[in-house]
mmCIF file of C-alpha atoms and ligand atoms in Angstrom:
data_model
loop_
_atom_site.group_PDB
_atom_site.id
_atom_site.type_symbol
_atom_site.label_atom_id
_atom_site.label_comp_id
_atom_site.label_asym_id
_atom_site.label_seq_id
_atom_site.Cartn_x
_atom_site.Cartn_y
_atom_site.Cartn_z
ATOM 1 C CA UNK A 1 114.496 121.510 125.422
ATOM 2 C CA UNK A 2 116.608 122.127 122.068
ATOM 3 C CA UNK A 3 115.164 119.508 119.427
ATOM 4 C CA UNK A 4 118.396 118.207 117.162
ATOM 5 C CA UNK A 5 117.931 116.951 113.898
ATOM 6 C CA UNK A 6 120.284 114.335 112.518
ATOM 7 C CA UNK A 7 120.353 111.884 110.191
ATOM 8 C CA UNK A 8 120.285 107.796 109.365
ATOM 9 C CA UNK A 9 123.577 107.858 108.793
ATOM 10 C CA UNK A 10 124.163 109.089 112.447
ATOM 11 C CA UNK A 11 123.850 105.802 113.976
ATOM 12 C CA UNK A 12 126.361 106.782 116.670
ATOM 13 C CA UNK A 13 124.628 109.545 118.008
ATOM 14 C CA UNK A 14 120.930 108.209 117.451
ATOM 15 C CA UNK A 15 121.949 104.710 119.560
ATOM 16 C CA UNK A 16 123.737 106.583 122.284
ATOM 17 C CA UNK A 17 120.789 109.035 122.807
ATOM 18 C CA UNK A 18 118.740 106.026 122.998
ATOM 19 C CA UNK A 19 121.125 104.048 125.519
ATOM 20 C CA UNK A 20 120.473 107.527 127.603
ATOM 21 C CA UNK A 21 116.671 106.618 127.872
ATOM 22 C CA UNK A 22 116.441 109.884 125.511
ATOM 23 C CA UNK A 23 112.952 110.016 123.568
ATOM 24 C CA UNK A 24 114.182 109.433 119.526
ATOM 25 C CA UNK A 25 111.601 110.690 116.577
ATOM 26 C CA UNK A 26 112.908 108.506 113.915
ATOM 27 C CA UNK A 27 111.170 107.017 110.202
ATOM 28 C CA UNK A 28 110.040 103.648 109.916
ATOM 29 C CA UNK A 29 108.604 102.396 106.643
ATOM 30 C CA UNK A 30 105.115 102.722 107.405
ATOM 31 C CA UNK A 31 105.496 106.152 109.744
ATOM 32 C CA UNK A 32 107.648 107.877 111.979
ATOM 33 C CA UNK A 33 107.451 106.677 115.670
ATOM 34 C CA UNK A 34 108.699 108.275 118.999
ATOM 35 C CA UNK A 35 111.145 105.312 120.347
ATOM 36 C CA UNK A 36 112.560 104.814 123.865
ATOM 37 C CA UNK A 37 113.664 101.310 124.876
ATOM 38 C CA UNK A 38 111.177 98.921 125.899
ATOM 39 C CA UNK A 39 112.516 97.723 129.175
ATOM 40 C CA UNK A 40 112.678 101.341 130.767
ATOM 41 C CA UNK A 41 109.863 102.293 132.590
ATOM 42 C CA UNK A 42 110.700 106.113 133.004
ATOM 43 C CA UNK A 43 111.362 106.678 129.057
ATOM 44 C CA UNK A 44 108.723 104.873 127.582
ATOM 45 C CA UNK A 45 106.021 106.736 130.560
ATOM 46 C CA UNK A 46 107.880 109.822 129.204
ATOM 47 C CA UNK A 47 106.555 108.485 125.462
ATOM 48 C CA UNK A 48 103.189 108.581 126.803
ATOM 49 C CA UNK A 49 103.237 112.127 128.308
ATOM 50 C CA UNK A 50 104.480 113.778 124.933
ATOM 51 C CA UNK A 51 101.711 112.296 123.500
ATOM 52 C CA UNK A 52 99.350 112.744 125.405
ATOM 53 C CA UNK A 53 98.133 108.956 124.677
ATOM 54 C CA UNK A 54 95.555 107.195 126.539
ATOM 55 C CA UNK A 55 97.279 104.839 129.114
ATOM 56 C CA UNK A 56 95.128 101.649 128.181
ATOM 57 C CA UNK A 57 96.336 101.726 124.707
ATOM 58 C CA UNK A 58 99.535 100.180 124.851
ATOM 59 C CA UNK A 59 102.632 100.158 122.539
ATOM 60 C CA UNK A 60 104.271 98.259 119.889
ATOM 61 C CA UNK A 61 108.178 96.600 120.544
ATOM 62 C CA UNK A 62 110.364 96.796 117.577
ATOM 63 C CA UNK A 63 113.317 94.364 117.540
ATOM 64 C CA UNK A 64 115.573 93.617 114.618
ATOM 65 C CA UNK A 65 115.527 90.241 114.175
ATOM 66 C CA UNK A 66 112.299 87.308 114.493
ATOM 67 C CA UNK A 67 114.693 85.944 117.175
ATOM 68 C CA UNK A 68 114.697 88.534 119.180
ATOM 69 C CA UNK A 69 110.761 89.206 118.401
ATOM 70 C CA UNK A 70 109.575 85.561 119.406
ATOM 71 C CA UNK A 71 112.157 85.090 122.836
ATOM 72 C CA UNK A 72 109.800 88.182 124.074
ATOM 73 C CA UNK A 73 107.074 85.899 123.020
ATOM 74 C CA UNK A 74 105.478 82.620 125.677
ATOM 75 C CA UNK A 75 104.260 81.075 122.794
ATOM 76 C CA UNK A 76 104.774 81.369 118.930
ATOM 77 C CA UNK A 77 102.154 79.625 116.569
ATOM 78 C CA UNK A 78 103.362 77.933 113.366
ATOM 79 C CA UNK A 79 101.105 79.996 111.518
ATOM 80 C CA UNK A 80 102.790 83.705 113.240
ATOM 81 C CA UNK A 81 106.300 82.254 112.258
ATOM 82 C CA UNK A 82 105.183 81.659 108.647
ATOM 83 C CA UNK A 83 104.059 84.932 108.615
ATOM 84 C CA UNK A 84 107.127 86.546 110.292
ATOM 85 C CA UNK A 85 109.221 84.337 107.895
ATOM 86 C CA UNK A 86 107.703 86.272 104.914
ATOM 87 C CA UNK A 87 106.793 89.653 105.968
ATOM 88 C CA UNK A 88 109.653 90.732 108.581
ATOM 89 C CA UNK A 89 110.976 92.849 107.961
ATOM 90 C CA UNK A 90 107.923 95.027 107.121
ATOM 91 C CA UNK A 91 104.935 96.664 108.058
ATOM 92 C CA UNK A 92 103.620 93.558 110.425
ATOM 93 C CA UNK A 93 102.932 93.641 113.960
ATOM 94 C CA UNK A 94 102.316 90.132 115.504
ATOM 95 C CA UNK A 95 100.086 90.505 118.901
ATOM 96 C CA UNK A 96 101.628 87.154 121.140
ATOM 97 C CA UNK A 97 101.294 85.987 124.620
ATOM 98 C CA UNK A 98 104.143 87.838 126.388
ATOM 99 C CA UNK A 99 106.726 86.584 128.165
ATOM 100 C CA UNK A 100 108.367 89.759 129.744
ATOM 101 C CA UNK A 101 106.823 91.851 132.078
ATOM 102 C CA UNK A 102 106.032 95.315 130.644
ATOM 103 C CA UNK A 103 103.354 96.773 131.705
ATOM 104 C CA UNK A 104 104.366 100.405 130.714
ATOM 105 C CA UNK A 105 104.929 98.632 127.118
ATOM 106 C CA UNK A 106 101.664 96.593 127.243
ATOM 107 C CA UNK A 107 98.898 98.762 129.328
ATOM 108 C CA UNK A 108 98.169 95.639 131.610
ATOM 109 C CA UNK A 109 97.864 93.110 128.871
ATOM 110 C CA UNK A 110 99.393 89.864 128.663
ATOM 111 C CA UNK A 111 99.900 89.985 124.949
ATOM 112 C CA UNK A 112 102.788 91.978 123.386
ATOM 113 C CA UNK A 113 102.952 93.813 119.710
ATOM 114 C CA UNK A 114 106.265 92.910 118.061
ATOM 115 C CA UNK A 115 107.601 94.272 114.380
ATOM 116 C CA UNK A 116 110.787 93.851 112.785
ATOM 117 C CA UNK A 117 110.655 97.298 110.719
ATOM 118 C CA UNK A 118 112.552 97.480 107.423
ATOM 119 C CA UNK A 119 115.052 100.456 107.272
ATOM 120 C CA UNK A 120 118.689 99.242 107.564
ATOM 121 C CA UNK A 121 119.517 101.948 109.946
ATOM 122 C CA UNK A 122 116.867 101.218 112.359
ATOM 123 C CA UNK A 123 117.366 97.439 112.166
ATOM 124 C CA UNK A 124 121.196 98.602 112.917
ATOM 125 C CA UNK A 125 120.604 100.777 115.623
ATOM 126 C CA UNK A 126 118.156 98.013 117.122
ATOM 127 C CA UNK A 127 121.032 95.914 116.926
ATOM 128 C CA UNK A 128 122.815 98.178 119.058
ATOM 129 C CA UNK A 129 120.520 99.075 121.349
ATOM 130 C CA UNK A 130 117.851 96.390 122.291
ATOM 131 C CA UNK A 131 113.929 96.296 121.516
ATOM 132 C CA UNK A 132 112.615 99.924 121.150
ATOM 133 C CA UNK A 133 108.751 100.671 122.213
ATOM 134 C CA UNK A 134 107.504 103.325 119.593
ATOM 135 C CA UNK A 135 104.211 104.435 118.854
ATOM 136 C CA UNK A 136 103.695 106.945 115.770
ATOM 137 C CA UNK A 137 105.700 109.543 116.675
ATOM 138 C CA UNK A 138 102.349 112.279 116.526
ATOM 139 C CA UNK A 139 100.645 114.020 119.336
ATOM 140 C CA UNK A 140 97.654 111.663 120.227
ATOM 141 C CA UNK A 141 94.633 112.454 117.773
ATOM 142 C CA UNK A 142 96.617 114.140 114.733
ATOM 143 C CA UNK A 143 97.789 112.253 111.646
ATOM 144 C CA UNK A 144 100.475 110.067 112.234
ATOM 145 C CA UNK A 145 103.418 111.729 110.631
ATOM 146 C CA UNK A 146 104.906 110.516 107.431
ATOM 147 C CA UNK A 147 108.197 113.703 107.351
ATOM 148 C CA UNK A 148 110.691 114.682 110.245
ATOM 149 C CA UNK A 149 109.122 118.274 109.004
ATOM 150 C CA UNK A 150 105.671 116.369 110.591
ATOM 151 C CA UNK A 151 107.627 115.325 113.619
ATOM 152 C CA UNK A 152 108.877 118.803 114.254
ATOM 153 C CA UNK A 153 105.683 120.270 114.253
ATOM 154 C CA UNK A 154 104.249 117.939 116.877
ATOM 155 C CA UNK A 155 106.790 117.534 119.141
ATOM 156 C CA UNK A 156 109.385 120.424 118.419
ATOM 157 C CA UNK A 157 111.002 121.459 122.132
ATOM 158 C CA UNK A 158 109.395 117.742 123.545
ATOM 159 C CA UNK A 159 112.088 115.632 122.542
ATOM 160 C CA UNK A 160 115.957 115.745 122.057
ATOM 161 C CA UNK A 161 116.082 114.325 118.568
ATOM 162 C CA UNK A 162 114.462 113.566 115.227
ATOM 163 C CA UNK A 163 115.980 111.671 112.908
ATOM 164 C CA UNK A 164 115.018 112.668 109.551
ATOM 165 C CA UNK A 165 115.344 110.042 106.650
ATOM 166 C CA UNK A 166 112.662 112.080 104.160
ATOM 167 C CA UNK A 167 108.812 110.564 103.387
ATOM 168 C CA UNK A 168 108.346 107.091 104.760
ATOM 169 C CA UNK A 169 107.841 104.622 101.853
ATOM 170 C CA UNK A 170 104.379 103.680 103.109
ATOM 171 C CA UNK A 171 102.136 106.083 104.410
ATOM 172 C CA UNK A 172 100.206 104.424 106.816
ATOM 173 C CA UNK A 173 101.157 102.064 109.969
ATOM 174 C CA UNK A 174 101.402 98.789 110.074
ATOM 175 C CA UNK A 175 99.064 95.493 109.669
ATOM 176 C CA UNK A 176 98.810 94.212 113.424
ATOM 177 C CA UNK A 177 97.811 90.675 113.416
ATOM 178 C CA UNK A 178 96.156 88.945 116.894
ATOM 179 C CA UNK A 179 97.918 85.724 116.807
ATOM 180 C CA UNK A 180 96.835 84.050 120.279
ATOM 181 C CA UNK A 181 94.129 82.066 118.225
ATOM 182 C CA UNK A 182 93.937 79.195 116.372
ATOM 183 C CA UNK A 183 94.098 81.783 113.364
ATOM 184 C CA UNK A 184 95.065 85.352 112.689
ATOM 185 C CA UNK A 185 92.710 87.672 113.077
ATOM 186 C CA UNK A 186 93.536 91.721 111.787
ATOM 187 C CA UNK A 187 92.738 94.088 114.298
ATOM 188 C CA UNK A 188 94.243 97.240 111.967
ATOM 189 C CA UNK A 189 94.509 96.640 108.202
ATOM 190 C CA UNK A 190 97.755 98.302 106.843
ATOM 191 C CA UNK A 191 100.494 97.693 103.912
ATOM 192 C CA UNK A 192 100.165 93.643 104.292
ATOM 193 C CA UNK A 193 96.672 92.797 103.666
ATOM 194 C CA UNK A 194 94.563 89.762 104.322
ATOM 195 C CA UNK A 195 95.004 88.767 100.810
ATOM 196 C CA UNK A 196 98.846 88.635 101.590
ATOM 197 C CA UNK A 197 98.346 86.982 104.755
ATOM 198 C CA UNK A 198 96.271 84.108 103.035
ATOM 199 C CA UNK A 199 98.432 83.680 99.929
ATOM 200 C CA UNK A 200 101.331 82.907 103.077
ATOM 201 C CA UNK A 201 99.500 79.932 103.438
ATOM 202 C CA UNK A 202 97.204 81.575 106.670
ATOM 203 C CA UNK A 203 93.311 81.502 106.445
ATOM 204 C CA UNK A 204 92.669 85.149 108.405
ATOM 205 C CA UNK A 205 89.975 84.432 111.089
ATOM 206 C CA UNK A 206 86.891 86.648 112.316
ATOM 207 C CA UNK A 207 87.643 89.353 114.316
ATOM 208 C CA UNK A 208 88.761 87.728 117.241
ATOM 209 C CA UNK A 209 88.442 88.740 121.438
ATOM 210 C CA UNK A 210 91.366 90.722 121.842
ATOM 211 C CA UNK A 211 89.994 93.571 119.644
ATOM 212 C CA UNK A 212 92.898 96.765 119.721
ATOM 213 C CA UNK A 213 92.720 98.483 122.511
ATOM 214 C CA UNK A 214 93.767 101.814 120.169
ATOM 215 C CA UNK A 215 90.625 101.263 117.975
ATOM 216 C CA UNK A 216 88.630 102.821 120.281
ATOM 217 C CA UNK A 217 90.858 105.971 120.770
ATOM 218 C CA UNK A 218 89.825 108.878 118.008
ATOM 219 C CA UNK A 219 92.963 108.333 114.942
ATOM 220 C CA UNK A 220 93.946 109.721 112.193
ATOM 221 C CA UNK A 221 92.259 112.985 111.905
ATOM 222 C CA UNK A 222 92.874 116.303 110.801
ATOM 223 C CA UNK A 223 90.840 119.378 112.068
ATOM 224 C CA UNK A 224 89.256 119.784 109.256
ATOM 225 C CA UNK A 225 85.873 117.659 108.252
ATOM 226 C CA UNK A 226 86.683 114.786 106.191
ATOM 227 C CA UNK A 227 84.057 113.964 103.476
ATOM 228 C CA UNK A 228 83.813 110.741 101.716
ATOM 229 C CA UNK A 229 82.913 111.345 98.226
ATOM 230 C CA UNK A 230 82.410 108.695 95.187
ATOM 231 C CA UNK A 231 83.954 111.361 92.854
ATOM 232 C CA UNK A 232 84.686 115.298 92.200
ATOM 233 C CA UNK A 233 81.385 115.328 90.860
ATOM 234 C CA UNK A 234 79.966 115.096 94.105
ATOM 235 C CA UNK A 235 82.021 117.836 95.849
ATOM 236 C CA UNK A 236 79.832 120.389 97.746
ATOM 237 C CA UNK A 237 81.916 122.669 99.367
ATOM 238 C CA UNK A 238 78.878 124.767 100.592
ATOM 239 C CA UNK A 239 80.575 127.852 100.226
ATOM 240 C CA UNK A 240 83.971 127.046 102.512
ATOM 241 C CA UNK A 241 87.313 126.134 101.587
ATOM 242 C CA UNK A 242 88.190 122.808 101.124
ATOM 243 C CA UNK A 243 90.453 120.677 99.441
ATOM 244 C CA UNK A 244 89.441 118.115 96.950
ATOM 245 C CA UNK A 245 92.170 114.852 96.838
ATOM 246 C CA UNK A 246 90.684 112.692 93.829
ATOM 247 C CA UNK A 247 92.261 110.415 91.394
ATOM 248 C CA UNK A 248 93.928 111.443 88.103
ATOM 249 C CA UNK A 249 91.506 109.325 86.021
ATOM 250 C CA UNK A 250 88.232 110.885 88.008
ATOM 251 C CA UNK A 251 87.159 112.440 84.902
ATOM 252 C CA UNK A 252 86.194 115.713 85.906
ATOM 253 C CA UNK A 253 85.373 118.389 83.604
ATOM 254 C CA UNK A 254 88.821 120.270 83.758
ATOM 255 C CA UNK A 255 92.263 119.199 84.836
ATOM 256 C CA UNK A 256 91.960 120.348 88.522
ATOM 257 C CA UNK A 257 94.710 123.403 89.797
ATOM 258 C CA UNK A 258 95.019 125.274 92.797
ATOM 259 C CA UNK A 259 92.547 128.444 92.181
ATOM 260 C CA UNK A 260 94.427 131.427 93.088
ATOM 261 C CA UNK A 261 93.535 133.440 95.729
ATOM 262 C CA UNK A 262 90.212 134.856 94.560
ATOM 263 C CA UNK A 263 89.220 138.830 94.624
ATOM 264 C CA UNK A 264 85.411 137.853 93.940
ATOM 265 C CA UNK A 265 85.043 135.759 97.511
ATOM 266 C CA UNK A 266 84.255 132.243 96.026
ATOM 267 C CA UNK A 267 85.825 129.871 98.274
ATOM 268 C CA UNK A 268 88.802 128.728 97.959
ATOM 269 C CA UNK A 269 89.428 124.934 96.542
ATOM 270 C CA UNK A 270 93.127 123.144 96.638
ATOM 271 C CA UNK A 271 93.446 119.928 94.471
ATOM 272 C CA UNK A 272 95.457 117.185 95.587
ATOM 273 C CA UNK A 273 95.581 114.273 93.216
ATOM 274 C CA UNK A 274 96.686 110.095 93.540
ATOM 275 C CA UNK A 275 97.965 108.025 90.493
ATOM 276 C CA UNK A 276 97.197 105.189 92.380
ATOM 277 C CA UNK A 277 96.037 103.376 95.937
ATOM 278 C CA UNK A 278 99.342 103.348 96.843
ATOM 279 C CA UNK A 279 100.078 106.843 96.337
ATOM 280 C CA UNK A 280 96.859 107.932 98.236
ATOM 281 C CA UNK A 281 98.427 105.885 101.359
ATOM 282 C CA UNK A 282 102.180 107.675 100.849
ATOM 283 C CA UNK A 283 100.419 111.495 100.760
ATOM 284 C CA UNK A 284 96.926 111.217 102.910
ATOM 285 C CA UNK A 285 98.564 112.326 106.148
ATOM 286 C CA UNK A 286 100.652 115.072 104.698
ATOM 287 C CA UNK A 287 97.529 116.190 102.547
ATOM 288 C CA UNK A 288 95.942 115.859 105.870
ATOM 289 C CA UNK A 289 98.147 118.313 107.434
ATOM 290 C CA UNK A 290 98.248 120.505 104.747
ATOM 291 C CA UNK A 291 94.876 121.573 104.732
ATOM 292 C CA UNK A 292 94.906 122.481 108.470
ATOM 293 C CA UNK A 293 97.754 124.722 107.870
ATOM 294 C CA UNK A 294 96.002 125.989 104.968
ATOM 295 C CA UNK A 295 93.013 126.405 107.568
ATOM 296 C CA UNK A 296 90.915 124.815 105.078
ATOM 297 C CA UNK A 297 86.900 123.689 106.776
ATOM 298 C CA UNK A 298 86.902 120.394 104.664
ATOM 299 C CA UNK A 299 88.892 117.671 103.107
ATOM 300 C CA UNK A 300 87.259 116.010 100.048
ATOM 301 C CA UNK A 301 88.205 112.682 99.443
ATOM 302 C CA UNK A 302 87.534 110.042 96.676
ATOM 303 C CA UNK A 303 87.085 106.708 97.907
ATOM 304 C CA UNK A 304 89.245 103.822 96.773
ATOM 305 C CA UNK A 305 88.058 99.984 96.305
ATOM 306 C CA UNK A 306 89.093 97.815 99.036
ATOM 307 C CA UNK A 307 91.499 95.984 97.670
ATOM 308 C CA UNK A 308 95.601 95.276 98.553
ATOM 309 C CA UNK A 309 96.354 99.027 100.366
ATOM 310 C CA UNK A 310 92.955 100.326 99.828
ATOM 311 C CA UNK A 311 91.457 98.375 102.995
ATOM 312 C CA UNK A 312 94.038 100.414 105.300
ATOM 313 C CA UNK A 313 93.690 103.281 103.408
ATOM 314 C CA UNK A 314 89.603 103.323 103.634
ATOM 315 C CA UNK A 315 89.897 102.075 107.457
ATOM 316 C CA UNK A 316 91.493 105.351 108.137
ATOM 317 C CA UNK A 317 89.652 107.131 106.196
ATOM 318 C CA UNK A 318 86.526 106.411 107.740
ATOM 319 C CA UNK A 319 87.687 106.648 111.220
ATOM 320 C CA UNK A 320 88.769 110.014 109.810
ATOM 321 C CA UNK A 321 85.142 111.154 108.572
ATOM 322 C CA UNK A 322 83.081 109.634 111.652
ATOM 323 C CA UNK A 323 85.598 111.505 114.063
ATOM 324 C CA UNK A 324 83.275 115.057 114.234
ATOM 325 C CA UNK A 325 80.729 112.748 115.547
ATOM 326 C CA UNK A 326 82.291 112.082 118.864
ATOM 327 C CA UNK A 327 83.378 108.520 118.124
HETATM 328 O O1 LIG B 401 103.598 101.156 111.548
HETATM 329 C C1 LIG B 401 103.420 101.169 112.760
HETATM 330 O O2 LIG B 401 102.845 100.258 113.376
HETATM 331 C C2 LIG B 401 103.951 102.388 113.537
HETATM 332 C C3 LIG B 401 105.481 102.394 113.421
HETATM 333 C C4 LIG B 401 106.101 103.486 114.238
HETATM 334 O O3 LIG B 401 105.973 101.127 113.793
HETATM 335 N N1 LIG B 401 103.520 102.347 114.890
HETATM 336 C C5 LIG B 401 102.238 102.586 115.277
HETATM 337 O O4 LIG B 401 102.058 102.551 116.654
HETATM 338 O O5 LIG B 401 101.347 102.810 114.506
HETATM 339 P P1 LIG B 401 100.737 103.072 117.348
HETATM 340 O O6 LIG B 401 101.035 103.036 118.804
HETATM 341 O O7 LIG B 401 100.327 104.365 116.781
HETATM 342 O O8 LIG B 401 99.694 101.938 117.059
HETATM 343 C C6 LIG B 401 99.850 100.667 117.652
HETATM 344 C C7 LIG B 401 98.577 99.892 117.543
HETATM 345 C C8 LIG B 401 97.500 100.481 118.435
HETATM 346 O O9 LIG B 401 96.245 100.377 117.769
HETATM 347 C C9 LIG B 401 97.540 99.564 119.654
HETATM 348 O O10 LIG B 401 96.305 99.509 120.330
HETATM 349 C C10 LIG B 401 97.909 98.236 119.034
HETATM 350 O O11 LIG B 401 98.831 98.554 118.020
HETATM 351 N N2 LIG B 401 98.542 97.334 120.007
HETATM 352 C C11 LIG B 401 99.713 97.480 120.634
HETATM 353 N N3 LIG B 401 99.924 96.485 121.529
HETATM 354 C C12 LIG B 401 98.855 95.676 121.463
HETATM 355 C C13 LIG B 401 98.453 94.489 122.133
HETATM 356 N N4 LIG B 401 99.204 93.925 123.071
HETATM 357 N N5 LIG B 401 97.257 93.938 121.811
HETATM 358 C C14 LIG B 401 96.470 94.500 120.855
HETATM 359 N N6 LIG B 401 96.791 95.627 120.181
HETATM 360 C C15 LIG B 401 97.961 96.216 120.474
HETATM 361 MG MG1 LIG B 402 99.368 106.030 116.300
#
């Protein structure tokens, strides 16, 4: 199959590709995701064979309007539409007692995962074209991908088109929210964090029943070993290449550059650096995928506190370091 790239401005073509039960690569703010539309059975199973994702882990609907999010919905708490009412559009999925019959969306689950995402285009084309089921649009296992360059090297020849509207403005996917209790309860931290979801008038409730099913699939990692470090200081790349992604202000001994390719056989160490927590969540992925084409052993990287972004950012990261250990 010939992979086309297009654009956001090619709403035409990216709708009627879609109307075609065609598989779509296109950006959201968070990542990119691989869309089909939700009520075809034989397009979104095609989602989950280019994948290669786990059957039982089911699959986010994205609709463009809180409308069109809650009539899929049985039941809608007053606390979910206070939260939809601030943070849609955005990177929020709310997890609701269905009322459609999916179960190529939903894995056998009664609950659905709804999101209004931000872009203009997509809300546009989701205007057009119905609710759209789209997981990240990455083979099952790698980073999610944050480019259309990412999407191309996954799934290149797999799917008809990628839409490519440059780096997604987050970095990592969404917050999905359980709301079928008598409070939300996160099941994946992401770009709205519990301190948002509180300050919208919400107290955020223990983990509740209806853990994720996807948190028990391996995420989010590169090939390489991912190392968890409190600083450069405590880099030990025991004699392998590695790269080392710290923040500017980590105070190591010399402004960190790319060594060059070295004639005396020490290893070889690429620098990546963050100005901030939010920066680290735009570039983890790519640096992610950067050091496996580099072929590099390990990834180095400097925790972050666990505040606003940093709670997503350090969920992933950790799933990212215990993954060697056959999680
Ligand atoms: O930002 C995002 O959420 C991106 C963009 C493309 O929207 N999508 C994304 O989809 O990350 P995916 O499939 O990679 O992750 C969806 C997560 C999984 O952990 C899945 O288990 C969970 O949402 N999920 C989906 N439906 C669910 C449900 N009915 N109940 C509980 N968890 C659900
Ligand atoms: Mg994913």
């Amino acid at each position: 199959m010939r992979t086309r790239i297009v654009s956001i401005h090619d709403i035409d073509e990216i709708v009627e590709a879609l109307r075609q039960d065609q598989l779509v690569a296109l950006p959201t703010e968070t990542v990119y995701g691989l869309a089909a539309r939700a009520g075809s059975r034989s397009a979104v199973e095609r989602i989950f064979a280019v994948k290669r994702r786990p059957a039982d882990n089911p699959l986010i609907v994205h609709v463009a309007s809180a409308e069109e999010a809650f009539a899929l919905a049985s039941h809608v708490p007053g606390y979910a539409e206070r939260l939809a009412e601030r943070f849609w559009p955005g990177p929020l999925t709310l997890v609701l007692p269905s009322a459609v019959d999916w179960p190529w969306v939903q894995a056998g689950h009664p609950t659905i995962a709804l999101r209004v995402p931000e872009p203009g285009y997509l809300r546009e084309v989701l205007r057009q074209v119905g609710p759209l089921a789209a997981p990240s649009a990455n083979l099952s296992g790698r980073p999610s991908p944050t480019t259309a360059e990412h999407c191309r090297a996954d799934l290149e020849g797999a799917v008809p088109l990628i839409v490519d509207g440059g780096a997604c403005r987050r970095g990592v996917e969404s917050t999905v929210v359980d709301c079928t209790g008598a409070a939300p309860s996160i099941l994946r931290p992401g770009p709205v964090t519990a301190e948002m979801i509180g300050s919208a008038g919400s107290e955020v409730g223990a983990p509740g029943s209806a853990a994720s099913p996807g948190t028990r699939h391996p995420h989010y990692r590169p090939r390489a070993r991912v190392v968890l470090v409190d600083g450069p200081s405590d880099v030990d790349p025991d004699g392998e290449a590695a790269m080392v992604i710290s923040a500017r202000d980590a105070g190591s001994a010399a402004t960190p550059g790319d060594a060059p390719a070295d004639v005396s056989g020490a290893p070889r160490i690429v620098h990546r650096v963050f100005d901030s927590p939010e920066e680290l969540a735009r570039s983890l992925y790519a640096w992610f995928r950067e050091a496996d084409d580099l072929g590099l052993s390990t990834v180095f990287v400097q925790r972050v506190p666990e505040r606003g972004i940093g709670a997503a950012v350090m969920n992933r990261l950790r799933k990212a370091a215990r993954a060697g250990e056959g999680d």
